[in-house]
Coordinates of C-alpha atoms and ligand atoms in Angstrom, one line a residue:
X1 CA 98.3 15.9 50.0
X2 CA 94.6 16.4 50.9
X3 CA 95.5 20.6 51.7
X4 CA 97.6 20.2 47.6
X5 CA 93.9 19.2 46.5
X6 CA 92.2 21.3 48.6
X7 CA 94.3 24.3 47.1
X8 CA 93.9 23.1 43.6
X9 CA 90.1 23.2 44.1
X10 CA 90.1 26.7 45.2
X11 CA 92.1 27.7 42.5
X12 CA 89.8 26.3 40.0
X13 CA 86.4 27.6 41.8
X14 CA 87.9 31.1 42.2
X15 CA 88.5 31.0 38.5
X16 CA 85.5 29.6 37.4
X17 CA 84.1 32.6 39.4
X18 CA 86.0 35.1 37.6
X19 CA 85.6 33.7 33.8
X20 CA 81.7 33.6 34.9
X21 CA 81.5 37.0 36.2
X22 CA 83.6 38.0 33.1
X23 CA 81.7 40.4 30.9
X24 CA 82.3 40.9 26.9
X25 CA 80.7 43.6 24.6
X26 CA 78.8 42.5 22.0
X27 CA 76.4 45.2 19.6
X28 CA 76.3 47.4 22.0
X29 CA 75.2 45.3 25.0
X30 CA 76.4 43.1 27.6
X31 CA 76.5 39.7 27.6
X32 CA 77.9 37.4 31.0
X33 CA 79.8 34.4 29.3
X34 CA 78.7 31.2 30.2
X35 CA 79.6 29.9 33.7
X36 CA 80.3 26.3 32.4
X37 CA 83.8 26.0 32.5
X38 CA 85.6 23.0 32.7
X39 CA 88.7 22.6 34.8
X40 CA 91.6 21.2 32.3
X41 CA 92.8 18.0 33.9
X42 CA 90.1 16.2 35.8
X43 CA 90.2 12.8 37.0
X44 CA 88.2 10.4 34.9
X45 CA 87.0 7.1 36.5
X46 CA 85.0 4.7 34.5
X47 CA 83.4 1.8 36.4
X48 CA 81.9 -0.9 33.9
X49 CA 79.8 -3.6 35.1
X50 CA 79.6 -7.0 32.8
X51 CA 76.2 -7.8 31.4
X52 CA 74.1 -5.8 34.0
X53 CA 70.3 -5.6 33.0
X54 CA 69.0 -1.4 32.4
X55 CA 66.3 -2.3 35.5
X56 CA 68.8 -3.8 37.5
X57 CA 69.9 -0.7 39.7
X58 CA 67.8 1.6 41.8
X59 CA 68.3 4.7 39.9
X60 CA 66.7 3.1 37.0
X61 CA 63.8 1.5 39.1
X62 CA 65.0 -1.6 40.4
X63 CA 62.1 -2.6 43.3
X64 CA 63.8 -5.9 44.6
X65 CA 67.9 -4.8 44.0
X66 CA 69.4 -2.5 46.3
X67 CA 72.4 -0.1 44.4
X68 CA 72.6 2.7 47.1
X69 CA 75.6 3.9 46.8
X70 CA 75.1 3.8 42.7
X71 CA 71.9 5.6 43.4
X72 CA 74.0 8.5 45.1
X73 CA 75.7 9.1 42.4
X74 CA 73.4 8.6 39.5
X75 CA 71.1 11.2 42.2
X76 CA 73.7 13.6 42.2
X77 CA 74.6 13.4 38.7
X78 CA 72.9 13.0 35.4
X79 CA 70.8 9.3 34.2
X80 CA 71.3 9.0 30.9
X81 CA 68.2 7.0 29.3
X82 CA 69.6 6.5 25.7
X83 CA 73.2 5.0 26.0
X84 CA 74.1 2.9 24.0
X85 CA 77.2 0.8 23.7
X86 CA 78.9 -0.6 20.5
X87 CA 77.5 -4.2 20.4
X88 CA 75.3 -6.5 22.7
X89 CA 78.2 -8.8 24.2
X90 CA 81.5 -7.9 25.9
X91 CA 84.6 -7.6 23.5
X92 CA 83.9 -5.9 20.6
X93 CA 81.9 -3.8 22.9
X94 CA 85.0 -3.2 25.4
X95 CA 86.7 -2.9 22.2
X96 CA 84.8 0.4 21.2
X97 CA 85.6 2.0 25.0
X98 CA 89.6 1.5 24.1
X99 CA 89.4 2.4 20.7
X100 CA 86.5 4.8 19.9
X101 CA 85.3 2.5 16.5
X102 CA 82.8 0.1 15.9
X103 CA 84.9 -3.4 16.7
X104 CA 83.8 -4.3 12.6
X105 CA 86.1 -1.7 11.2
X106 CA 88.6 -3.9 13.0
X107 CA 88.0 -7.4 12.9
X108 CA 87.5 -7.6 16.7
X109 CA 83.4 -8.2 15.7
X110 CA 84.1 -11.3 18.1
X111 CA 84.8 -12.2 21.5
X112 CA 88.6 -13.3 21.4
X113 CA 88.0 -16.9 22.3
X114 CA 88.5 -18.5 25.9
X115 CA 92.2 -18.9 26.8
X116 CA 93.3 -16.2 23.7
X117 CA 96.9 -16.8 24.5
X118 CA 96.6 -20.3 22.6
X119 CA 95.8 -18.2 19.2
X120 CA 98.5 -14.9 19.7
X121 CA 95.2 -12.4 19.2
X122 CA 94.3 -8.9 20.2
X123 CA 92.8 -5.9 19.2
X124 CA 95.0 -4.4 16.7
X125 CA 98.3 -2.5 17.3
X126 CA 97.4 0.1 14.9
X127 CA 95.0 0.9 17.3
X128 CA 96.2 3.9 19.7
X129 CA 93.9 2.8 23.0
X130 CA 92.5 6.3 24.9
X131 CA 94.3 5.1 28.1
X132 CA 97.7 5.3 26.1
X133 CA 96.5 8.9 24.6
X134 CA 95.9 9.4 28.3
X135 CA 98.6 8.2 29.5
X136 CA 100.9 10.5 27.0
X137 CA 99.5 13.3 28.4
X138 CA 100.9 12.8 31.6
X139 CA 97.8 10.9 33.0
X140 CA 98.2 8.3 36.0
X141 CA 96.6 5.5 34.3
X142 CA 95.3 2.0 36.0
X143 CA 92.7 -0.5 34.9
X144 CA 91.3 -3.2 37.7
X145 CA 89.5 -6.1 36.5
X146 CA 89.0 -7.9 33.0
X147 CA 90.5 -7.2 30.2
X148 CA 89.3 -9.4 27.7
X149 CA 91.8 -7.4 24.7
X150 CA 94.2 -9.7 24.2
X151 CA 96.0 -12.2 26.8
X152 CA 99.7 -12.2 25.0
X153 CA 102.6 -9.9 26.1
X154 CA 102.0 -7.3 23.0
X155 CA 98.3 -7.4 24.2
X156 CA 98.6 -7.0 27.5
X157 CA 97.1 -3.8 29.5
X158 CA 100.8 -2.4 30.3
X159 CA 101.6 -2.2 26.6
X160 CA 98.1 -0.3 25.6
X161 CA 98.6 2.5 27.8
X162 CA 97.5 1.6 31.6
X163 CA 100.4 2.1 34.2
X164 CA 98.6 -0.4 36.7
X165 CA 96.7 -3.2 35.8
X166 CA 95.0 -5.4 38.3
X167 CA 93.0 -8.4 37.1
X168 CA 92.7 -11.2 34.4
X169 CA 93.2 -11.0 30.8
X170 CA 90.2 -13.2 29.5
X171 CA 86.4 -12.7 28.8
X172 CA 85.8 -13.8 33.1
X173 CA 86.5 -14.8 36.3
X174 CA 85.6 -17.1 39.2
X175 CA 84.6 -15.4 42.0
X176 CA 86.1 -17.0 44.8
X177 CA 89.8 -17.7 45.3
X178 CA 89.5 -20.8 47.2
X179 CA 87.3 -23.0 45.1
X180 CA 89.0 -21.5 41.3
X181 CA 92.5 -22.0 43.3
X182 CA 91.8 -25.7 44.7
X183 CA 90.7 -26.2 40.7
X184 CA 93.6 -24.7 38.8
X185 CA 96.1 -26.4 41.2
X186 CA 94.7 -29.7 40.6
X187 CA 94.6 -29.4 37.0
X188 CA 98.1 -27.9 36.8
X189 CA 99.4 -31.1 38.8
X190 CA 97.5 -33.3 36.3
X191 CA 99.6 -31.8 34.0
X192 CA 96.8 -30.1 31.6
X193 CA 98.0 -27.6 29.5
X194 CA 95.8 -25.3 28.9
X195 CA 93.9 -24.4 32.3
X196 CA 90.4 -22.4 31.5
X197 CA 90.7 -18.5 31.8
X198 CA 88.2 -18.1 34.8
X199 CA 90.2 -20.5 37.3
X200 CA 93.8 -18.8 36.4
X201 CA 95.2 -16.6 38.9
X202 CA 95.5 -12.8 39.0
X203 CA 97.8 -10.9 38.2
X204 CA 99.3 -7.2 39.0
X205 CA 101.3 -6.0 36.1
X206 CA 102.1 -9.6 34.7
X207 CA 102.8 -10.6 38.5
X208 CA 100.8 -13.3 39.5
X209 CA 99.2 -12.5 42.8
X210 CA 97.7 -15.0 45.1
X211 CA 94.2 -13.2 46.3
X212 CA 92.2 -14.0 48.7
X213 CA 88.9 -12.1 48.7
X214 CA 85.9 -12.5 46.6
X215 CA 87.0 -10.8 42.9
X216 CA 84.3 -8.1 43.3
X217 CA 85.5 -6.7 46.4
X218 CA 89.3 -7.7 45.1
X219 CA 88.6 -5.2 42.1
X220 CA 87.0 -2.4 44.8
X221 CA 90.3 -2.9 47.4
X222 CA 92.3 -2.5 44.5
X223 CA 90.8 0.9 42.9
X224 CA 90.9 2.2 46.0
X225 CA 94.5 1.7 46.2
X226 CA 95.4 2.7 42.9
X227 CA 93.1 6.5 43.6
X228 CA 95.2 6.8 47.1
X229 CA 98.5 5.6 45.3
X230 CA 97.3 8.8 42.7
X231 CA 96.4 11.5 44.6
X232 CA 100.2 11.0 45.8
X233 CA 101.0 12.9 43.0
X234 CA 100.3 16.2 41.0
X235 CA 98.8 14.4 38.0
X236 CA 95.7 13.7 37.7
X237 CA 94.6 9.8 37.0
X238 CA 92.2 7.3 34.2
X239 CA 91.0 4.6 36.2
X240 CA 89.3 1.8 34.4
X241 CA 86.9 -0.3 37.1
X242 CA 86.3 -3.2 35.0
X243 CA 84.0 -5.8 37.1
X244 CA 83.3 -9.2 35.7
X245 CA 80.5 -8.3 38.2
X246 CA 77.3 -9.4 37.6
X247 CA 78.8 -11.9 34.5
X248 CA 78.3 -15.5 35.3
X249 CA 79.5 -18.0 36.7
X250 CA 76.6 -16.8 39.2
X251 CA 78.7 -16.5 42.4
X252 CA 77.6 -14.7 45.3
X253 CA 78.9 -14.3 49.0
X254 CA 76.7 -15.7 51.8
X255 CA 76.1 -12.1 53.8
X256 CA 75.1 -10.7 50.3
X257 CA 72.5 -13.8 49.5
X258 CA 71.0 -13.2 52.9
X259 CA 69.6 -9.6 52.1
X260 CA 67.8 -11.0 49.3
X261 CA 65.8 -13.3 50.2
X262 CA 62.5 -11.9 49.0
X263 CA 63.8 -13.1 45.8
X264 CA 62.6 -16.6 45.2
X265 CA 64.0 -17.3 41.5
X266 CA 67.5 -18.6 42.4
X267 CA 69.6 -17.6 40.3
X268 CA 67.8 -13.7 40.3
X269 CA 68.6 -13.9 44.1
X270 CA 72.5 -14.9 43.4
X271 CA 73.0 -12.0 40.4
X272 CA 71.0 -9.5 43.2
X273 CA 73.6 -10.7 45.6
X274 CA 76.4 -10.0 42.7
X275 CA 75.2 -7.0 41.6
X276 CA 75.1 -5.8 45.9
X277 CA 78.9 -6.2 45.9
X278 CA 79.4 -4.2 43.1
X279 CA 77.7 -1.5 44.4
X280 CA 79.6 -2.1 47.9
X281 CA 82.8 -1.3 45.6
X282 CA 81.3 1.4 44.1
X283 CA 80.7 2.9 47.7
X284 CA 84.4 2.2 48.6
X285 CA 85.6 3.7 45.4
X286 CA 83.2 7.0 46.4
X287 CA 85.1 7.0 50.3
X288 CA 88.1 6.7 48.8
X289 CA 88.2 9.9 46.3
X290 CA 86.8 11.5 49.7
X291 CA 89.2 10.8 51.7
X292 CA 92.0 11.6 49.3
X293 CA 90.6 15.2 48.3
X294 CA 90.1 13.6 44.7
X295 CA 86.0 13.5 44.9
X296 CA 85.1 17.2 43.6
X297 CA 87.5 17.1 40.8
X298 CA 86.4 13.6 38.8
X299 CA 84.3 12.7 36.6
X300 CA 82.7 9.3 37.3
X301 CA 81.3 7.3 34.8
X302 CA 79.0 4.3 35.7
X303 CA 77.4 1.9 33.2
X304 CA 77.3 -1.7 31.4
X305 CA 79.4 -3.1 28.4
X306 CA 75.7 -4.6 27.2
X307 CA 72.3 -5.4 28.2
X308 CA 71.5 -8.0 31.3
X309 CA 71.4 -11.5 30.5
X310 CA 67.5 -12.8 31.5
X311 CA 68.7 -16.2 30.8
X312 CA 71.0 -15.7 34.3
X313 CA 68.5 -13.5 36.9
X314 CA 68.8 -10.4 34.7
X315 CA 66.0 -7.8 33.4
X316 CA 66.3 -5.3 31.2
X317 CA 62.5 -3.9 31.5
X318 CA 61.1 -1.6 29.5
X319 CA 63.3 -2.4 26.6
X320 CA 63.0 -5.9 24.5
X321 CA 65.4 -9.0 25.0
X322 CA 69.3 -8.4 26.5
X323 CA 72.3 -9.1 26.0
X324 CA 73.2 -10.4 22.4
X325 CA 70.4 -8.9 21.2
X326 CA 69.9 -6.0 18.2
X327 CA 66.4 -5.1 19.8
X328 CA 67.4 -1.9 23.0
X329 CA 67.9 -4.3 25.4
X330 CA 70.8 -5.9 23.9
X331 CA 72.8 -2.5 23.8
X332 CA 70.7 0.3 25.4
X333 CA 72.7 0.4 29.0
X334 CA 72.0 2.0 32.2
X335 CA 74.1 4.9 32.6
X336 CA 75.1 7.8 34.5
X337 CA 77.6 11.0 34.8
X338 CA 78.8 12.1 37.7
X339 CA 81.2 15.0 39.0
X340 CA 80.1 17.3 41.5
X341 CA 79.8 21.3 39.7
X342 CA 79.9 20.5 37.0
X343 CA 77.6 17.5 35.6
X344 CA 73.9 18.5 36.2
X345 CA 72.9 17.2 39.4
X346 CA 69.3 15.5 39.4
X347 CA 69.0 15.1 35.8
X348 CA 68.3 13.0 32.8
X349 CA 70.0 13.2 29.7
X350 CA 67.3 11.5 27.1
X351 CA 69.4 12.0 23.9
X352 CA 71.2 9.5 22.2
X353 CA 75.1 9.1 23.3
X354 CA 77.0 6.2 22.7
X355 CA 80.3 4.7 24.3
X356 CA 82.2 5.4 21.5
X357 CA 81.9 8.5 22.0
X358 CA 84.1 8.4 25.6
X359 CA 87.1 8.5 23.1
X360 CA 87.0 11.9 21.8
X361 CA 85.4 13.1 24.8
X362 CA 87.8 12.3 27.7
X363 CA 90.5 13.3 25.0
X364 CA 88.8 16.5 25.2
X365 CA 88.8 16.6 29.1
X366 CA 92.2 16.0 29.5
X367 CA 93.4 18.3 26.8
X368 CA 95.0 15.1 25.4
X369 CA 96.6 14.6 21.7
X370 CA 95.0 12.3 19.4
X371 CA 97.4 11.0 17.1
X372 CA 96.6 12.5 13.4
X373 CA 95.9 9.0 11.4
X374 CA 93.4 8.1 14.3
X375 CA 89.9 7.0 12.8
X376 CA 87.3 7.5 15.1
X377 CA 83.6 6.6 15.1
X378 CA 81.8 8.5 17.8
X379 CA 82.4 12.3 18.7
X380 CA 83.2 14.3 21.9
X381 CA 80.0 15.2 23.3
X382 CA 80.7 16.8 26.1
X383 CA 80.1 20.5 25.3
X384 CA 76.5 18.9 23.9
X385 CA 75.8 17.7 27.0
X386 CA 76.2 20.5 29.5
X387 CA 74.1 22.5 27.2
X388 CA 71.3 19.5 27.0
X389 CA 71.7 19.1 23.5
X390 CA 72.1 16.4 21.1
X391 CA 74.8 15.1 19.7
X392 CA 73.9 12.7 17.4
X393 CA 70.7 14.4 15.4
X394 CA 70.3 13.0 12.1
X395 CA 73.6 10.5 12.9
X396 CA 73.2 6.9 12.4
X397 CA 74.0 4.8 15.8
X398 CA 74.5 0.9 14.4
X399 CA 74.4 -2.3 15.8
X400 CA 75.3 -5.5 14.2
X401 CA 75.6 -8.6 15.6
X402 CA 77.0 -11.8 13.5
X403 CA 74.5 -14.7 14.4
X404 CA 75.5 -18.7 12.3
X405 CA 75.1 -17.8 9.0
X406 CA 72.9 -14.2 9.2
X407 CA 73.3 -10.9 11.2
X408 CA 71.0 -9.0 13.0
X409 CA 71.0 -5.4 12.7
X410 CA 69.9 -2.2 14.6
X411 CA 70.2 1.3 13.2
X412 CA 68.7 4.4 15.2
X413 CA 68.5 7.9 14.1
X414 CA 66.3 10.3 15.8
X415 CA 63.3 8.4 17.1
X416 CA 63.7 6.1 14.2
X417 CA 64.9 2.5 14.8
X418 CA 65.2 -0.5 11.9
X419 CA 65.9 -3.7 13.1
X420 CA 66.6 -7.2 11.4
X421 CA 66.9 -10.0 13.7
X422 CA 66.6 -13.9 13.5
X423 CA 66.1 -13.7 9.6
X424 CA 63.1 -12.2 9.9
X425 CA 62.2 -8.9 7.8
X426 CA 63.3 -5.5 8.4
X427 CA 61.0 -3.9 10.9
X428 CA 60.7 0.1 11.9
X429 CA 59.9 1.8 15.5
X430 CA 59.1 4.4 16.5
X431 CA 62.1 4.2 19.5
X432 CA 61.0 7.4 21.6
X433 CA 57.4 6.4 21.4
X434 CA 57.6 2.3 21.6
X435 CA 60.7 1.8 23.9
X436 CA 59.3 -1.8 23.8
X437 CA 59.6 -1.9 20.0
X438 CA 56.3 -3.8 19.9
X439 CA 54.9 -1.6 17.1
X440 CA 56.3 -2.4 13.7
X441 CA 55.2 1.1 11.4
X442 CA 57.3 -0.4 8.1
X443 CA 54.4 -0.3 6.5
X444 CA 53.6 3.3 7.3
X445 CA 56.7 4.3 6.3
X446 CA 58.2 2.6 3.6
X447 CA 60.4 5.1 2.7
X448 CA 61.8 5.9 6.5
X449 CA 62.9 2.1 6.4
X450 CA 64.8 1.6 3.1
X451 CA 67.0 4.9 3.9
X452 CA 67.8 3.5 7.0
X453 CA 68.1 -0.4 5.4
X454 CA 70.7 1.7 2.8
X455 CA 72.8 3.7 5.3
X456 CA 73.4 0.4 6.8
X457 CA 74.6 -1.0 3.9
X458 CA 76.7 2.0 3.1
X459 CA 78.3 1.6 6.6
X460 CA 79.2 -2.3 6.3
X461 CA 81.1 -1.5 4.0
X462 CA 83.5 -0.6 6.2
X463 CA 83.9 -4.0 8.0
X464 CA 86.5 -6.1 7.6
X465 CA 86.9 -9.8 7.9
X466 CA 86.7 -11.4 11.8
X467 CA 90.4 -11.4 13.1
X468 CA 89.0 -14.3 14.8
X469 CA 85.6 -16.0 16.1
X470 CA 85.0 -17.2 20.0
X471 CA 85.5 -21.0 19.0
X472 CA 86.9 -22.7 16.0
X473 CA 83.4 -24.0 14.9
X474 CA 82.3 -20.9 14.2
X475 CA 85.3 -19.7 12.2
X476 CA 84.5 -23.3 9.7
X477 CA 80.9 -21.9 9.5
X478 CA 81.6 -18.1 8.8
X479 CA 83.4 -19.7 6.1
X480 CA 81.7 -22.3 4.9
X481 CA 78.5 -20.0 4.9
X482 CA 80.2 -17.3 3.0
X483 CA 79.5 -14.5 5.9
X484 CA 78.8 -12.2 6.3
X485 CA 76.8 -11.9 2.6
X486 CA 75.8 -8.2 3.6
X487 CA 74.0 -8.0 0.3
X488 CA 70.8 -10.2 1.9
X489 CA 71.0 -8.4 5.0
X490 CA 70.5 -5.2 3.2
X491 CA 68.3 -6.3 0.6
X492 CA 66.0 -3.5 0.3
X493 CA 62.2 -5.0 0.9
Ligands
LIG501 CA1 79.4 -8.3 29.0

């Protein structure tokens, strides 16, 4: 199988060396086409983390975590220093990665509430996920870890497109079998109904499985498999690596703890320890395309559904607040692209791209068919990209963020940020100069604001009503509050 790769390589290095030493005339002269070429069907692997902070990895400056194997890659491949992702917390953000829209234009603008299966919801069938576009372009398709989509049987990852699914269908997951097991067992003899998400057991394709390592290194065993299982065959394969990893509860193994003790805050030394394993995954995941001739011909795509949680050993520094928030750090992830040839090696990428743009993008890569009624947000970006350009100049990239009876609200375009948060006024940054948003220009530039205050206004209208709300009290106050009264949020100053 490894010689089959091997050969398939050559082939597409030997043509890439032809098209680039192809010549064409043009006016009289000639012009060498451009060597970027990109093979038809690669591999694309995206490896999520859960609520990891921008500072927590090495490649984005991390002194007292150690991601070495992430740093590899991010070394070898291209940091991007503006990512953004649809919303500050996981669902409607994972939401956006399936679907390509903002999770507003949908109702999914909520996390699907703990134990989903007791309320029948999901993200909307109408929705064609990019794993099932994929997947119906002969794609291998597999996604290991959390879900978080929908927990009934129309929901589940086998019916959106994924082939292999390995994992739990809630928002997370204890980490370690024997403690969650001992739990659910005991509550299931007690004869409770409704046993919380995080101490249910796995599953493998609606299977339930009875695992026995820690879930982080679970999820790495289990990607590994699925890339070995995949190189089996001619086509090529969509893995999904979604860890729960570094999401609370704050569970760490012992050996991991150990190699940080310089860190004295508890529950920074746990997350480190968290985050470690991950990266031990990620190192596993690397061996693996190696050893299965896969490595040269994926793309590998590393970075966070939102900003860290500082509240739980996080850091997002230099950006402001983390996850939930509207201000960078809520949404503004650390990032990286990765695929030897072909992605710039030793790069940075400092123009704005944002997760929803992965949609039309891979659908690009794979030469895959989007179905005609599709709506899509974001835009493929990956021609953009090799040339170091931007995709997004003069677009609008939105946040919003429903908060008990108000919203908070980011729009960037260009270096140009308004924000509205915690019922305050709008303010303006200057986002390329003040990464720390700590210098409000409104004043300077009045006019800057209220077009960006009415593009937001123009684009919530758009939004639909919440499908649903992550606990029942919230629903009572959407409604009793009359939400999401747009017309104050965007009341111009
Ligand atoms: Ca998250």
């Amino acid at each position: 199988m490894k010689l089959l790769n091997r050969i398939k390589f050559s082939i597409y290095i030997f043509s890439l060396i032809i098209i680039s030493c192809t010549s064409t005339k043009t006016n009289n002269s000639t012009v060498k086409t451009s060597a970027i070429v990109t093979p038809k069907k690669p591999n694309i692997l995206v490896i999520l983390a859960d609520d990891l902070g921008y500072s927590d990895v090495g490649f984005n400056g991390s002194k007292d975590i150690q991601t070495p194997n992430l740093d590899v890659l991010a070394k070898n491949g291209t940091i991007f220093t503006s990512a953004y992702v649809s919303h500050p917390f996981c669902g409607p953000s994972r939401t956006s990665l399936m679907t390509g829209r903002y999770a507003h234009k949908i109702g999914a603008q909520f996390n699907l509430p703990p134990n989903s299966e007791t309320i029948g919801e999901g993200i909307s069938l109408k929705e064609t996920f990019i794993s099932k576009v994929l997947q119906n372009s002969g794609y291998q398709t597999g996604i290991m870890g959390k879900w978080h989509l929908g927990a009934v049987q129309k929901y589940h990852p086998n019916q959106r497109g994924f082939n292999d699914f390995y994992g739990f269908l809630g928002g997370g997951h204890s980490y370690f079998p024997e403690d969650y097991r001992a739990k659910y067992e005991a509550q299931k003899k007690n004869g409770k109904k409704v046993i919380f998400e995080y101490l249910l057991p796995l599953e493998h394709n609606g299977k339930e499985v009875r695992e026995t390592e820690y879930i982080t290194d679970a999820l790495s065993r289990e990607s590994a498999r699925f890339i070995t299982d995949a190189s089996k065959k001619n086509d090529p394969f969509f893995l999904y690596v979604s860890y729960n990893a570094p999401h609370t509860p704050l569970e760490a193994k012992e050996e991991d703890l150990k190699l940080f003790q310089h860190i004295k805050d508890k529950k920074r030394q746990t997350y480190a320890g968290m985050v470690y394993a991950l990266d031990r995954g990620v190192g596993k995941i690397v061996e693996t395309l190696k050893t299965t001739g896969e490595y040269e011909n994926t793309l590998i795509i590393f970075l966070s559904d939102n900003g860290g949680k500082t509240t739980s050993g996080a850091t997002n520094f230099p950006l402001k607040e983390g996850k939930g928030s509207a201000y960078e750090g809520g949404y503004r992830v650390p990032m990286f692209f990765h695929w030897p040839n072909i992605v710039p090696s030793g790069k940075t990428f400092e123009h704005p791209v944002t997760a929803i743009d992965f949609y039309p993008t891979f659908a690009h890569l794979a030469d895959a068919k989007i179905p005609d009624d599709k709506e899509l947000d974001g835009k493929n970006i990956w021609n953009d990209f090799l040339a170091g350009k931007n995709s997004h100049e003069d677009d609008n990239i939105f946040v919003l963020r429903h908060r008990n009876g108000y919203s908070d609200v980011g729009i960037r375009k260009n270096q140009w940020k308004a924000v509205k948060a915690y019922r305050q006024k709008w303010k303006l940054f200057n986002i390329v100069d003040d990464l720390g948003e700590k210098n409000d220009l409104s004043k300077q530039h009045p006019q800057i604001l209220n077009k960006l205050i009415e593009d937001g206004e123009f684009w919530s209208r758009t939004h639909i009503q919440p499908k649903w709300w992550h606990d029942k009290k919230t629903g009572i106050d959407w409604n009793n509050d009359q939400m999401p009264h747009f017309d104050k949020t965007f009341k111009l100053p």
